[in-house]
PDB file of C-alpha atoms in Angstrom:
ATOM      1  CA  ILE A   1     171.267 144.304-131.433  1.00  0.00           C
ATOM      2  CA  TYR A   2     169.623 141.207-133.491  1.00  0.00           C
ATOM      3  CA  GLU A   3     172.967 139.118-131.688  1.00  0.00           C
ATOM      4  CA  ARG A   4     172.241 139.970-128.334  1.00  0.00           C
ATOM      5  CA  ARG A   5     168.454 139.245-128.571  1.00  0.00           C
ATOM      6  CA  LEU A   6     169.153 135.692-130.512  1.00  0.00           C
ATOM      7  CA  ALA A   7     171.836 135.190-127.750  1.00  0.00           C
ATOM      8  CA  ALA A   8     169.044 135.545-125.019  1.00  0.00           C
ATOM      9  CA  LEU A   9     166.683 133.213-126.888  1.00  0.00           C
ATOM     10  CA  GLU A  10     169.258 130.334-127.623  1.00  0.00           C
ATOM     11  CA  ARG A  11     171.249 129.977-124.747  1.00  0.00           C
ATOM     12  CA  PRO A  12     170.249 127.844-122.029  1.00  0.00           C
ATOM     13  CA  SER A  13     171.679 130.494-119.469  1.00  0.00           C
ATOM     14  CA  ILE A  14     173.062 134.022-120.144  1.00  0.00           C
ATOM     15  CA  LYS A  15     174.237 134.369-116.628  1.00  0.00           C
ATOM     16  CA  ASP A  16     177.688 135.257-117.611  1.00  0.00           C
ATOM     17  CA  GLU A  17     176.232 137.972-120.109  1.00  0.00           C
ATOM     18  CA  VAL A  18     174.293 139.743-117.655  1.00  0.00           C
ATOM     19  CA  VAL A  19     177.240 139.229-114.855  1.00  0.00           C
ATOM     20  CA  GLU A  20     179.188 141.256-117.483  1.00  0.00           C
ATOM     21  CA  LEU A  21     176.686 144.228-118.155  1.00  0.00           C
ATOM     22  CA  ILE A  22     176.121 144.539-114.128  1.00  0.00           C
ATOM     23  CA  GLU A  23     179.924 145.329-114.134  1.00  0.00           C
ATOM     24  CA  ASN A  24     179.768 147.292-117.426  1.00  0.00           C
ATOM     25  CA  VAL A  25     176.623 149.753-115.965  1.00  0.00           C
ATOM     26  CA  LEU A  26     179.375 150.046-112.944  1.00  0.00           C
ATOM     27  CA  ASP A  27     181.737 151.178-115.298  1.00  0.00           C
ATOM     28  CA  SER A  28     179.646 153.395-117.407  1.00  0.00           C
ATOM     29  CA  LEU A  29     178.150 154.979-113.796  1.00  0.00           C
ATOM     30  CA  ILE A  30     181.894 155.379-112.434  1.00  0.00           C
ATOM     31  CA  GLU A  31     183.124 156.724-115.733  1.00  0.00           C
ATOM     32  CA  ASP A  32     179.762 159.324-115.754  1.00  0.00           C
ATOM     33  CA  TYR A  33     179.749 160.436-111.884  1.00  0.00           C
ATOM     34  CA  CYS A  34     183.741 159.920-110.936  1.00  0.00           C
ATOM     35  CA  PRO A  35     185.897 161.505-113.785  1.00  0.00           C
ATOM     36  CA  GLU A  36     189.227 160.178-113.853  1.00  0.00           C
ATOM     37  CA  LYS A  37     191.126 163.529-113.497  1.00  0.00           C
ATOM     38  CA  GLU A  38     188.803 165.086-110.401  1.00  0.00           C
ATOM     39  CA  TYR A  39     189.683 164.537-107.084  1.00  0.00           C
ATOM     40  CA  PRO A  40     187.222 162.462-105.263  1.00  0.00           C
ATOM     41  CA  GLU A  41     185.901 165.395-103.406  1.00  0.00           C
ATOM     42  CA  ASN A  42     184.670 166.931-106.877  1.00  0.00           C
ATOM     43  CA  TRP A  43     183.476 163.819-107.592  1.00  0.00           C
ATOM     44  CA  ASN A  44     179.371 163.446-107.989  1.00  0.00           C
ATOM     45  CA  LEU A  45     178.827 161.390-105.635  1.00  0.00           C
ATOM     46  CA  THR A  46     175.280 162.297-104.428  1.00  0.00           C
ATOM     47  CA  SER A  47     174.132 161.626-108.192  1.00  0.00           C
ATOM     48  CA  PHE A  48     176.344 158.517-108.184  1.00  0.00           C
ATOM     49  CA  CYS A  49     174.577 156.666-105.364  1.00  0.00           C
ATOM     50  CA  ASP A  50     171.360 157.859-106.446  1.00  0.00           C
ATOM     51  CA  GLU A  51     172.038 155.681-109.368  1.00  0.00           C
ATOM     52  CA  LEU A  52     173.495 152.853-107.534  1.00  0.00           C
ATOM     53  CA  ARG A  53     169.708 153.063-105.867  1.00  0.00           C
ATOM     54  CA  ILE A  54     167.873 152.977-108.944  1.00  0.00           C
ATOM     55  CA  VAL A  55     170.045 150.636-110.964  1.00  0.00           C
ATOM     56  CA  TYR A  56     171.056 148.013-108.168  1.00  0.00           C
ATOM     57  CA  LEU A  57     168.459 148.741-105.282  1.00  0.00           C
ATOM     58  CA  PHE A  58     171.066 149.533-102.600  1.00  0.00           C
ATOM     59  CA  ASN A  59     172.004 152.718-100.702  1.00  0.00           C
ATOM     60  CA  LEU A  60     175.767 153.645-100.395  1.00  0.00           C
ATOM     61  CA  LYS A  61     177.047 156.123 -97.943  1.00  0.00           C
ATOM     62  CA  PHE A  62     180.385 157.979 -97.707  1.00  0.00           C
ATOM     63  CA  THR A  63     181.663 159.240 -94.623  1.00  0.00           C
ATOM     64  CA  ASP A  64     183.338 162.576 -94.730  1.00  0.00           C
ATOM     65  CA  GLU A  65     186.330 160.780 -93.876  1.00  0.00           C
ATOM     66  CA  ASP A  66     186.010 158.300 -96.787  1.00  0.00           C
ATOM     67  CA  ILE A  67     185.636 160.452 -99.843  1.00  0.00           C
ATOM     68  CA  PRO A  68     189.434 161.778 -99.864  1.00  0.00           C
ATOM     69  CA  LYS A  69     190.635 158.087 -99.615  1.00  0.00           C
ATOM     70  CA  LEU A  70     188.466 156.770-102.558  1.00  0.00           C
ATOM     71  CA  THR A  71     190.153 155.821-105.651  1.00  0.00           C
ATOM     72  CA  ARG A  72     188.080 154.764-108.824  1.00  0.00           C
ATOM     73  CA  GLU A  73     189.497 151.208-108.273  1.00  0.00           C
ATOM     74  CA  SER A  74     188.505 150.808-104.593  1.00  0.00           C
ATOM     75  CA  LEU A  75     184.940 152.301-105.220  1.00  0.00           C
ATOM     76  CA  LYS A  76     184.382 149.752-108.195  1.00  0.00           C
ATOM     77  CA  THR A  77     185.995 146.781-105.891  1.00  0.00           C
ATOM     78  CA  ARG A  78     183.633 147.913-103.102  1.00  0.00           C
ATOM     79  CA  VAL A  79     180.497 148.381-105.346  1.00  0.00           C
ATOM     80  CA  LEU A  80     181.040 145.296-107.111  1.00  0.00           C
ATOM     81  CA  ASP A  81     181.249 143.015-104.133  1.00  0.00           C
ATOM     82  CA  MET A  82     178.113 144.888-102.637  1.00  0.00           C
ATOM     83  CA  VAL A  83     175.940 144.686-105.922  1.00  0.00           C
ATOM     84  CA  MET A  84     177.167 140.947-106.529  1.00  0.00           C
ATOM     85  CA  THR A  85     176.622 139.819-103.169  1.00  0.00           C
ATOM     86  CA  ILE A  86     172.437 140.672-103.839  1.00  0.00           C
ATOM     87  CA  TYR A  87     172.767 139.118-107.074  1.00  0.00           C
ATOM     88  CA  ARG A  88     173.663 136.205-105.619  1.00  0.00           C
ATOM     89  CA  GLN A  89     171.589 136.553-103.042  1.00  0.00           C
ATOM     90  CA  LYS A  90     168.757 136.779-105.192  1.00  0.00           C
ATOM     91  CA  GLU A  91     169.666 133.751-107.208  1.00  0.00           C
ATOM     92  CA  GLN A  92     170.200 131.700-103.943  1.00  0.00           C
ATOM     93  CA  ALA A  93     166.598 133.139-103.041  1.00  0.00           C
ATOM     94  CA  TYR A  94     164.775 132.384-106.542  1.00  0.00           C
ATOM     95  CA  GLY A  95     166.428 129.330-107.216  1.00  0.00           C
ATOM     96  CA  GLU A  96     169.202 129.165-110.651  1.00  0.00           C
ATOM     97  CA  GLU A  97     166.116 128.200-112.933  1.00  0.00           C
ATOM     98  CA  ILE A  98     163.792 131.109-112.140  1.00  0.00           C
ATOM     99  CA  MET A  99     167.078 133.552-111.920  1.00  0.00           C
ATOM    100  CA  ARG A 100     167.922 132.657-115.525  1.00  0.00           C
ATOM    101  CA  GLN A 101     164.275 132.947-116.508  1.00  0.00           C
ATOM    102  CA  LEU A 102     164.266 136.426-114.796  1.00  0.00           C
ATOM    103  CA  GLU A 103     167.270 137.407-116.504  1.00  0.00           C
ATOM    104  CA  ARG A 104     166.056 136.327-120.024  1.00  0.00           C
ATOM    105  CA  TYR A 105     163.030 138.284-119.706  1.00  0.00           C
ATOM    106  CA  ALA A 106     164.775 141.748-118.429  1.00  0.00           C
ATOM    107  CA  VAL A 107     167.330 141.360-121.816  1.00  0.00           C
ATOM    108  CA  LEU A 108     164.900 140.515-124.296  1.00  0.00           C
ATOM    109  CA  SER A 109     161.918 142.712-122.931  1.00  0.00           C
ATOM    110  CA  THR A 110     164.376 145.725-122.857  1.00  0.00           C
ATOM    111  CA  ILE A 111     165.791 145.295-126.009  1.00  0.00           C
ATOM    112  CA  ASP A 112     162.534 144.641-127.844  1.00  0.00           C
ATOM    113  CA  ARG A 113     160.990 147.910-126.246  1.00  0.00           C
ATOM    114  CA  PHE A 114     164.249 150.126-127.036  1.00  0.00           C
ATOM    115  CA  TRP A 115     164.764 148.802-130.503  1.00  0.00           C
ATOM    116  CA  ARG A 116     161.118 149.610-131.569  1.00  0.00           C
ATOM    117  CA  ASP A 117     161.890 153.121-129.759  1.00  0.00           C
ATOM    118  CA  HIS A 118     165.092 153.350-131.736  1.00  0.00           C
ATOM    119  CA  LEU A 119     163.846 152.820-135.026  1.00  0.00           C
ATOM    120  CA  ALA A 120     161.009 155.260-134.480  1.00  0.00           C
ATOM    121  CA  GLU A 121     163.343 157.613-133.662  1.00  0.00           C
ATOM    122  CA  MET A 122     165.537 157.014-137.021  1.00  0.00           C
ATOM    123  CA  ASP A 123     162.568 157.645-139.102  1.00  0.00           C
ATOM    124  CA  GLU A 124     162.293 161.187-137.292  1.00  0.00           C
ATOM    125  CA  LEU A 125     166.084 161.612-137.408  1.00  0.00           C
ATOM    126  CA  ARG A 126     165.338 161.085-141.661  1.00  0.00           C
ATOM    127  CA  THR A 127     162.786 163.343-141.501  1.00  0.00           C
ATOM    128  CA  GLY A 128     164.724 165.794-139.878  1.00  0.00           C
ATOM    129  CA  ILE A 129     167.888 165.451-141.624  1.00  0.00           C
ATOM    130  CA  GLY A 130     165.221 166.168-145.104  1.00  0.00           C
ATOM    131  CA  LEU A 131     164.159 169.041-143.757  1.00  0.00           C
ATOM    132  CA  ARG A 132     167.519 170.538-142.944  1.00  0.00           C
ATOM    133  CA  ALA A 133     169.174 169.600-146.241  1.00  0.00           C
ATOM    134  CA  TYR A 134     166.127 171.530-147.852  1.00  0.00           C
ATOM    135  CA  HIS A 135     166.882 174.561-145.985  1.00  0.00           C
ATOM    136  CA  GLY A 136     170.853 173.882-146.604  1.00  0.00           C
ATOM    137  CA  GLY A 137     174.000 174.917-145.272  1.00  0.00           C
ATOM    138  CA  MET A 138     174.447 171.868-142.735  1.00  0.00           C
ATOM    139  CA  GLY A 139     176.792 169.990-144.848  1.00  0.00           C
ATOM    140  CA  LYS A 140     175.707 166.341-146.935  1.00  0.00           C
ATOM    141  CA  PRO A 141     172.645 165.447-145.286  1.00  0.00           C
ATOM    142  CA  ILE A 142     174.142 161.424-145.434  1.00  0.00           C
ATOM    143  CA  ASP A 143     177.036 162.583-143.564  1.00  0.00           C
ATOM    144  CA  ILE A 144     175.037 164.215-140.631  1.00  0.00           C
ATOM    145  CA  TYR A 145     172.241 161.202-140.743  1.00  0.00           C
ATOM    146  CA  LYS A 146     174.933 158.439-140.238  1.00  0.00           C
ATOM    147  CA  LYS A 147     176.789 160.699-137.577  1.00  0.00           C
ATOM    148  CA  GLU A 148     173.629 161.342-135.327  1.00  0.00           C
ATOM    149  CA  ALA A 149     172.375 157.924-136.319  1.00  0.00           C
ATOM    150  CA  PHE A 150     175.546 156.418-134.665  1.00  0.00           C
ATOM    151  CA  SER A 151     175.269 158.717-132.067  1.00  0.00           C
ATOM    152  CA  ILE A 152     171.716 157.509-131.105  1.00  0.00           C
ATOM    153  CA  PHE A 153     172.529 154.243-131.465  1.00  0.00           C
ATOM    154  CA  GLU A 154     175.365 153.969-128.883  1.00  0.00           C
ATOM    155  CA  LYS A 155     173.054 156.136-126.258  1.00  0.00           C
ATOM    156  CA  MET A 156     170.316 153.322-127.052  1.00  0.00           C
ATOM    157  CA  ILE A 157     172.894 149.968-126.533  1.00  0.00           C
ATOM    158  CA  GLY A 158     173.907 152.355-122.986  1.00  0.00           C
ATOM    159  CA  ALA A 159     170.427 152.857-121.896  1.00  0.00           C
ATOM    160  CA  ILE A 160     169.338 148.939-122.732  1.00  0.00           C
ATOM    161  CA  ASP A 161     172.350 147.646-120.361  1.00  0.00           C
ATOM    162  CA  LYS A 162     171.482 149.937-117.893  1.00  0.00           C
ATOM    163  CA  GLU A 163     167.456 149.281-118.265  1.00  0.00           C
ATOM    164  CA  ALA A 164     168.258 145.320-118.482  1.00  0.00           C
ATOM    165  CA  VAL A 165     170.609 145.361-115.397  1.00  0.00           C
ATOM    166  CA  GLY A 166     168.307 147.419-113.379  1.00  0.00           C
ATOM    167  CA  LEU A 167     165.315 144.868-114.390  1.00  0.00           C
ATOM    168  CA  VAL A 168     167.238 142.036-113.388  1.00  0.00           C
ATOM    169  CA  TYR A 169     167.490 143.736-109.588  1.00  0.00           C
ATOM    170  CA  LYS A 170     163.946 144.726-109.651  1.00  0.00           C
ATOM    171  CA  LEU A 171     162.391 141.745-111.024  1.00  0.00           C
ATOM    172  CA  GLN A 172     160.674 139.057-108.404  1.00  0.00           C
TER     173      GLN A 172
END
């Protein structure tokens, strides 16, 4: 977290990192809503399209004939082309300098907000683990704390990425 924040502060441009985040968030959405071992007809495309609308601000529609032909790769290619086109149009409209400032603001404000929340959540977890240990029977408190803290941290990283990408698309 500190490395990401420092990079956003010190580098003249974080465009490469933002473009990587755009793709990583898309990969995560595809992973969540389009399971590899499922047929495309069983994918949760409604929720996937809702998430695309929330994060990337664009509407994706499928016809009934399109769905059986879909693969995860073709879906990623199609969506990534669209979101990168929107990104480039926004960059052209605002200019490179303003776009870099928007990216920096999106990344820094998101990291700061989520990190503060994460620290508060860790305090609550520590208190909760202490109470569980007091009642006993749940294993070593330090092991439980490490496992749950790591899980919470991973969720926070994913949420930061998604929120930062969403902000890049929403900020004007």
